[in-house]
Amino acid sequence: MLSKGNISEKLLVIELSKGNEKAFRGLYDKYRPDVYAYSLSLLKSSANAKEVVQEVFLKIWINRNTINPDLSFKSFVFTITRNLSFNFLKKAANDKNLRDEIFNKSKISYNPIENKILEEEYEQMRRMAIDRLSPKRKLIFTMSREEEKSYQEISSELHISLNTVKNHMSKSLDSLRTFLEVNGNFTLSIALLILLIVS
């Protein structure tokens, strides 16, 4: 049975889908603090979390016509927040300054013992994820990420085309991403995924 709060929220979502700005503001005021806190817990940066908040609600407003009022709006909001934060962290993987900012701020919250445990979890999950790859992909991935060889060097050593190397790496990263999302807590998985995909 729906509570009064759920009913009123459903009405707000219905009004939002019609373009009602007051309804949008009501939902924004209700969920902004939680969206910010959730994003901050992942990104470790107030400025970046605020940026995600803006993107989340901009996306909600743009897609207001497609929102189903019969489904959980809360789940919808947090799914968007999770995805946008995830995308932000993937971008950070290719930006050394941004990556360093995230990881340095993350380390502040851990004491040495916790840090050691976290590092052990990283290594365990990293090995498990890589071990699930096919022998060929595992070899190529290891040559690229652990031996730090370029795709061209791998292509030459294994006598396969450059496109084949790229294709195997792309599929390996997809497999690793899926494994980490399914088997790890989200923060640990994202952090490890960044370490895995950085060239």
PDB file of C-alpha atoms in Angstrom:
ATOM      1  CA  MET A   1       0.000   0.000   0.000  1.00  0.00           C
ATOM      2  CA  LEU A   2       1.341   3.415  -0.973  1.00  0.00           C
ATOM      3  CA  SER A   3       2.090   5.873   1.805  1.00  0.00           C
ATOM      4  CA  LYS A   4       0.970   9.478   1.671  1.00  0.00           C
ATOM      5  CA  GLY A   5       4.550  10.472   0.886  1.00  0.00           C
ATOM      6  CA  ASN A   6       4.749   8.063  -2.043  1.00  0.00           C
ATOM      7  CA  ILE A   7       1.410   9.262  -3.385  1.00  0.00           C
ATOM      8  CA  SER A   8       2.402  12.920  -3.210  1.00  0.00           C
ATOM      9  CA  GLU A   9       5.733  12.137  -4.851  1.00  0.00           C
ATOM     10  CA  LYS A  10       3.970  10.257  -7.633  1.00  0.00           C
ATOM     11  CA  LEU A  11       1.778  13.304  -8.209  1.00  0.00           C
ATOM     12  CA  LEU A  12       4.896  15.474  -8.390  1.00  0.00           C
ATOM     13  CA  VAL A  13       6.397  13.139 -10.973  1.00  0.00           C
ATOM     14  CA  ILE A  14       3.181  13.230 -13.001  1.00  0.00           C
ATOM     15  CA  GLU A  15       3.232  17.029 -12.899  1.00  0.00           C
ATOM     16  CA  LEU A  16       6.931  17.029 -13.768  1.00  0.00           C
ATOM     17  CA  SER A  17       6.203  14.970 -16.882  1.00  0.00           C
ATOM     18  CA  LYS A  18       3.783  17.749 -17.906  1.00  0.00           C
ATOM     19  CA  GLY A  19       6.518  20.358 -17.569  1.00  0.00           C
ATOM     20  CA  ASN A  20       5.437  21.754 -14.204  1.00  0.00           C
ATOM     21  CA  GLU A  21       8.445  23.707 -12.916  1.00  0.00           C
ATOM     22  CA  LYS A  22       7.144  23.825  -9.335  1.00  0.00           C
ATOM     23  CA  ALA A  23       6.907  20.029  -9.272  1.00  0.00           C
ATOM     24  CA  PHE A  24      10.442  19.839 -10.605  1.00  0.00           C
ATOM     25  CA  ARG A  25      11.617  22.219  -7.887  1.00  0.00           C
ATOM     26  CA  GLY A  26       9.883  20.124  -5.225  1.00  0.00           C
ATOM     27  CA  LEU A  27      11.665  16.960  -6.386  1.00  0.00           C
ATOM     28  CA  TYR A  28      14.929  18.846  -6.710  1.00  0.00           C
ATOM     29  CA  ASP A  29      14.710  20.170  -3.147  1.00  0.00           C
ATOM     30  CA  LYS A  30      13.902  16.696  -1.835  1.00  0.00           C
ATOM     31  CA  TYR A  31      16.631  14.740  -3.597  1.00  0.00           C
ATOM     32  CA  ARG A  32      19.450  17.253  -4.128  1.00  0.00           C
ATOM     33  CA  PRO A  33      21.078  16.634  -0.698  1.00  0.00           C
ATOM     34  CA  ASP A  34      21.081  12.854  -1.156  1.00  0.00           C
ATOM     35  CA  VAL A  35      22.307  13.041  -4.743  1.00  0.00           C
ATOM     36  CA  TYR A  36      25.112  15.342  -3.645  1.00  0.00           C
ATOM     37  CA  ALA A  37      26.085  13.105  -0.720  1.00  0.00           C
ATOM     38  CA  TYR A  38      26.073   9.967  -2.867  1.00  0.00           C
ATOM     39  CA  SER A  39      28.149  11.560  -5.610  1.00  0.00           C
ATOM     40  CA  LEU A  40      30.534  13.062  -3.056  1.00  0.00           C
ATOM     41  CA  SER A  41      31.095   9.627  -1.509  1.00  0.00           C
ATOM     42  CA  LEU A  42      32.248   8.383  -4.916  1.00  0.00           C
ATOM     43  CA  LEU A  43      34.116  11.386  -6.279  1.00  0.00           C
ATOM     44  CA  LYS A  44      35.648  12.766  -3.054  1.00  0.00           C
ATOM     45  CA  SER A  45      35.288  16.287  -4.454  1.00  0.00           C
ATOM     46  CA  SER A  46      32.632  18.808  -3.519  1.00  0.00           C
ATOM     47  CA  ALA A  47      33.001  20.734  -6.774  1.00  0.00           C
ATOM     48  CA  ASN A  48      32.711  17.614  -8.900  1.00  0.00           C
ATOM     49  CA  ALA A  49      29.778  16.310  -6.853  1.00  0.00           C
ATOM     50  CA  LYS A  50      27.952  19.619  -7.352  1.00  0.00           C
ATOM     51  CA  GLU A  51      28.575  19.318 -11.085  1.00  0.00           C
ATOM     52  CA  VAL A  52      27.056  15.836 -11.068  1.00  0.00           C
ATOM     53  CA  VAL A  53      24.015  17.167  -9.173  1.00  0.00           C
ATOM     54  CA  GLN A  54      23.453  19.735 -11.915  1.00  0.00           C
ATOM     55  CA  GLU A  55      23.821  17.084 -14.628  1.00  0.00           C
ATOM     56  CA  VAL A  56      21.443  14.703 -12.840  1.00  0.00           C
ATOM     57  CA  PHE A  57      18.607  17.199 -12.619  1.00  0.00           C
ATOM     58  CA  LEU A  58      19.256  18.598 -16.075  1.00  0.00           C
ATOM     59  CA  LYS A  59      18.910  15.057 -17.412  1.00  0.00           C
ATOM     60  CA  ILE A  60      15.718  14.569 -15.416  1.00  0.00           C
ATOM     61  CA  TRP A  61      14.216  17.769 -16.795  1.00  0.00           C
ATOM     62  CA  ILE A  62      15.206  16.985 -20.394  1.00  0.00           C
ATOM     63  CA  ASN A  63      13.774  13.468 -20.135  1.00  0.00           C
ATOM     64  CA  ARG A  64      10.726  14.398 -18.049  1.00  0.00           C
ATOM     65  CA  ASN A  65       8.306  13.172 -20.739  1.00  0.00           C
ATOM     66  CA  THR A  66       9.673   9.632 -20.549  1.00  0.00           C
ATOM     67  CA  ILE A  67       9.608   9.207 -16.751  1.00  0.00           C
ATOM     68  CA  ASN A  68       7.202   6.527 -15.573  1.00  0.00           C
ATOM     69  CA  PRO A  69       5.366   7.784 -12.451  1.00  0.00           C
ATOM     70  CA  ASP A  70       4.467   4.214 -11.485  1.00  0.00           C
ATOM     71  CA  LEU A  71       8.129   3.331 -10.956  1.00  0.00           C
ATOM     72  CA  SER A  72      10.342   4.427  -8.086  1.00  0.00           C
ATOM     73  CA  PHE A  73      11.541   7.947  -8.748  1.00  0.00           C
ATOM     74  CA  LYS A  74      14.169   7.535  -6.042  1.00  0.00           C
ATOM     75  CA  SER A  75      15.689   4.549  -7.824  1.00  0.00           C
ATOM     76  CA  PHE A  76      15.558   6.490 -11.080  1.00  0.00           C
ATOM     77  CA  VAL A  77      17.412   9.435  -9.534  1.00  0.00           C
ATOM     78  CA  PHE A  78      20.108   7.311  -7.943  1.00  0.00           C
ATOM     79  CA  THR A  79      20.622   5.260 -11.089  1.00  0.00           C
ATOM     80  CA  ILE A  80      21.314   8.468 -13.015  1.00  0.00           C
ATOM     81  CA  THR A  81      23.625   9.684 -10.238  1.00  0.00           C
ATOM     82  CA  ARG A  82      25.502   6.398 -10.233  1.00  0.00           C
ATOM     83  CA  ASN A  83      25.905   6.401 -14.009  1.00  0.00           C
ATOM     84  CA  LEU A  84      27.037  10.016 -14.223  1.00  0.00           C
ATOM     85  CA  SER A  85      29.518   9.524 -11.377  1.00  0.00           C
ATOM     86  CA  PHE A  86      30.763   6.382 -13.098  1.00  0.00           C
ATOM     87  CA  ASN A  87      31.205   8.310 -16.360  1.00  0.00           C
ATOM     88  CA  PHE A  88      33.046  11.053 -14.506  1.00  0.00           C
ATOM     89  CA  LEU A  89      35.447   8.519 -12.999  1.00  0.00           C
ATOM     90  CA  LYS A  90      36.060   6.957 -16.400  1.00  0.00           C
ATOM     91  CA  LYS A  91      37.016  10.409 -17.681  1.00  0.00           C
ATOM     92  CA  ALA A  92      39.280  10.791 -14.663  1.00  0.00           C
ATOM     93  CA  ALA A  93      41.135   7.678 -15.757  1.00  0.00           C
ATOM     94  CA  ASN A  94      42.447   9.671 -18.719  1.00  0.00           C
ATOM     95  CA  ASP A  95      43.202  12.829 -16.755  1.00  0.00           C
ATOM     96  CA  LYS A  96      46.175  12.411 -14.420  1.00  0.00           C
ATOM     97  CA  ASN A  97      45.491  15.542 -12.357  1.00  0.00           C
ATOM     98  CA  LEU A  98      41.843  14.613 -11.857  1.00  0.00           C
ATOM     99  CA  ARG A  99      42.734  11.007 -11.085  1.00  0.00           C
ATOM    100  CA  ASP A 100      45.333  12.072  -8.520  1.00  0.00           C
ATOM    101  CA  GLU A 101      42.824  14.434  -6.898  1.00  0.00           C
ATOM    102  CA  ILE A 102      40.255  11.665  -6.479  1.00  0.00           C
ATOM    103  CA  PHE A 103      42.689   9.075  -5.148  1.00  0.00           C
ATOM    104  CA  ASN A 104      44.558  11.471  -2.861  1.00  0.00           C
ATOM    105  CA  LYS A 105      41.301  12.609  -1.278  1.00  0.00           C
ATOM    106  CA  SER A 106      40.168   9.011  -0.989  1.00  0.00           C
ATOM    107  CA  LYS A 107      43.283   8.071   0.938  1.00  0.00           C
ATOM    108  CA  ILE A 108      42.716  10.800   3.519  1.00  0.00           C
ATOM    109  CA  SER A 109      39.714   8.942   4.903  1.00  0.00           C
ATOM    110  CA  TYR A 110      41.645   5.716   5.521  1.00  0.00           C
ATOM    111  CA  ASN A 111      44.062   4.902   8.317  1.00  0.00           C
ATOM    112  CA  PRO A 112      47.167   2.807   7.459  1.00  0.00           C
ATOM    113  CA  ILE A 113      45.524  -0.472   8.459  1.00  0.00           C
ATOM    114  CA  GLU A 114      42.419   0.252   6.385  1.00  0.00           C
ATOM    115  CA  ASN A 115      44.615   1.344   3.499  1.00  0.00           C
ATOM    116  CA  LYS A 116      46.515  -1.937   3.640  1.00  0.00           C
ATOM    117  CA  ILE A 117      43.279  -3.928   3.639  1.00  0.00           C
ATOM    118  CA  LEU A 118      41.975  -1.894   0.714  1.00  0.00           C
ATOM    119  CA  GLU A 119      45.163  -2.509  -1.280  1.00  0.00           C
ATOM    120  CA  GLU A 120      44.840  -6.239  -0.654  1.00  0.00           C
ATOM    121  CA  GLU A 121      41.221  -6.131  -1.832  1.00  0.00           C
ATOM    122  CA  TYR A 122      42.302  -4.245  -4.945  1.00  0.00           C
ATOM    123  CA  GLU A 123      44.915  -6.869  -5.776  1.00  0.00           C
ATOM    124  CA  GLN A 124      42.600  -9.801  -5.093  1.00  0.00           C
ATOM    125  CA  MET A 125      39.815  -8.420  -7.261  1.00  0.00           C
ATOM    126  CA  ARG A 126      42.246  -7.369  -9.981  1.00  0.00           C
ATOM    127  CA  ARG A 127      43.655 -10.895 -10.231  1.00  0.00           C
ATOM    128  CA  MET A 128      40.206 -12.485 -10.161  1.00  0.00           C
ATOM    129  CA  ALA A 129      38.975 -10.211 -12.936  1.00  0.00           C
ATOM    130  CA  ILE A 130      42.014 -10.820 -15.147  1.00  0.00           C
ATOM    131  CA  ASP A 131      41.992 -14.585 -14.540  1.00  0.00           C
ATOM    132  CA  ARG A 132      38.484 -14.779 -15.998  1.00  0.00           C
ATOM    133  CA  LEU A 133      39.729 -13.618 -19.405  1.00  0.00           C
ATOM    134  CA  SER A 134      40.418 -16.107 -22.175  1.00  0.00           C
ATOM    135  CA  PRO A 135      44.110 -17.134 -22.467  1.00  0.00           C
ATOM    136  CA  LYS A 136      44.632 -14.929 -25.541  1.00  0.00           C
ATOM    137  CA  ARG A 137      43.003 -11.871 -24.021  1.00  0.00           C
ATOM    138  CA  LYS A 138      44.740 -12.418 -20.705  1.00  0.00           C
ATOM    139  CA  LEU A 139      48.107 -12.515 -22.483  1.00  0.00           C
ATOM    140  CA  ILE A 140      47.403  -9.336 -24.432  1.00  0.00           C
ATOM    141  CA  PHE A 141      46.016  -7.557 -21.385  1.00  0.00           C
ATOM    142  CA  THR A 142      49.031  -8.555 -19.280  1.00  0.00           C
ATOM    143  CA  MET A 143      51.476  -7.407 -21.954  1.00  0.00           C
ATOM    144  CA  SER A 144      49.685  -4.069 -22.169  1.00  0.00           C
ATOM    145  CA  ARG A 145      48.983  -3.285 -18.520  1.00  0.00           C
ATOM    146  CA  GLU A 146      51.687  -5.152 -16.602  1.00  0.00           C
ATOM    147  CA  GLU A 147      54.548  -5.177 -19.086  1.00  0.00           C
ATOM    148  CA  GLU A 148      53.546  -1.705 -20.323  1.00  0.00           C
ATOM    149  CA  LYS A 149      53.953  -2.601 -23.976  1.00  0.00           C
ATOM    150  CA  SER A 150      52.269  -0.577 -26.683  1.00  0.00           C
ATOM    151  CA  TYR A 151      49.598  -2.079 -28.892  1.00  0.00           C
ATOM    152  CA  GLN A 152      52.066  -1.935 -31.773  1.00  0.00           C
ATOM    153  CA  GLU A 153      54.679  -3.869 -29.803  1.00  0.00           C
ATOM    154  CA  ILE A 154      52.106  -6.506 -28.864  1.00  0.00           C
ATOM    155  CA  SER A 155      51.007  -6.735 -32.481  1.00  0.00           C
ATOM    156  CA  SER A 156      54.574  -7.346 -33.617  1.00  0.00           C
ATOM    157  CA  GLU A 157      55.453  -9.854 -30.901  1.00  0.00           C
ATOM    158  CA  LEU A 158      52.296 -11.948 -31.323  1.00  0.00           C
ATOM    159  CA  HIS A 159      52.188 -11.587 -35.115  1.00  0.00           C
ATOM    160  CA  ILE A 160      48.624 -10.321 -35.114  1.00  0.00           C
ATOM    161  CA  SER A 161      47.139  -7.141 -36.558  1.00  0.00           C
ATOM    162  CA  LEU A 162      46.949  -3.925 -34.576  1.00  0.00           C
ATOM    163  CA  ASN A 163      43.164  -3.973 -34.909  1.00  0.00           C
ATOM    164  CA  THR A 164      43.060  -7.463 -33.413  1.00  0.00           C
ATOM    165  CA  VAL A 165      45.023  -6.244 -30.388  1.00  0.00           C
ATOM    166  CA  LYS A 166      42.678  -3.277 -29.961  1.00  0.00           C
ATOM    167  CA  ASN A 167      39.636  -5.522 -30.321  1.00  0.00           C
ATOM    168  CA  HIS A 168      40.892  -7.970 -27.689  1.00  0.00           C
ATOM    169  CA  MET A 169      41.710  -5.114 -25.272  1.00  0.00           C
ATOM    170  CA  SER A 170      38.313  -3.515 -25.769  1.00  0.00           C
ATOM    171  CA  LYS A 171      36.507  -6.785 -25.071  1.00  0.00           C
ATOM    172  CA  SER A 172      38.770  -7.506 -22.108  1.00  0.00           C
ATOM    173  CA  LEU A 173      37.934  -4.152 -20.539  1.00  0.00           C
ATOM    174  CA  ASP A 174      34.222  -4.778 -21.087  1.00  0.00           C
ATOM    175  CA  SER A 175      34.557  -8.150 -19.343  1.00  0.00           C
ATOM    176  CA  LEU A 176      36.511  -6.631 -16.465  1.00  0.00           C
ATOM    177  CA  ARG A 177      34.011  -3.817 -16.056  1.00  0.00           C
ATOM    178  CA  THR A 178      31.114  -6.263 -15.905  1.00  0.00           C
ATOM    179  CA  PHE A 179      32.920  -8.495 -13.411  1.00  0.00           C
ATOM    180  CA  LEU A 180      33.786  -5.573 -11.128  1.00  0.00           C
ATOM    181  CA  GLU A 181      30.286  -4.107 -11.210  1.00  0.00           C
ATOM    182  CA  VAL A 182      28.752  -7.465 -10.302  1.00  0.00           C
ATOM    183  CA  ASN A 183      31.272  -8.700  -7.743  1.00  0.00           C
ATOM    184  CA  GLY A 184      32.566  -5.669  -5.880  1.00  0.00           C
ATOM    185  CA  ASN A 185      31.167  -2.847  -3.807  1.00  0.00           C
ATOM    186  CA  PHE A 186      30.699   0.109  -6.125  1.00  0.00           C
ATOM    187  CA  THR A 187      33.408   2.401  -4.778  1.00  0.00           C
ATOM    188  CA  LEU A 188      36.043  -0.342  -4.743  1.00  0.00           C
ATOM    189  CA  SER A 189      35.050  -1.481  -8.226  1.00  0.00           C
ATOM    190  CA  ILE A 190      35.224   1.994  -9.726  1.00  0.00           C
ATOM    191  CA  ALA A 191      38.590   2.706  -8.145  1.00  0.00           C
ATOM    192  CA  LEU A 192      39.995  -0.583  -9.379  1.00  0.00           C
ATOM    193  CA  LEU A 193      38.470  -0.154 -12.810  1.00  0.00           C
ATOM    194  CA  ILE A 194      40.271   3.168 -13.180  1.00  0.00           C
ATOM    195  CA  LEU A 195      43.565   1.493 -12.311  1.00  0.00           C
ATOM    196  CA  LEU A 196      42.865  -1.247 -14.852  1.00  0.00           C
ATOM    197  CA  ILE A 197      41.950   0.945 -17.796  1.00  0.00           C
ATOM    198  CA  VAL A 198      44.585   3.633 -17.443  1.00  0.00           C
ATOM    199  CA  SER A 199      47.223   3.238 -20.138  1.00  0.00           C
TER     200      SER A 199
END
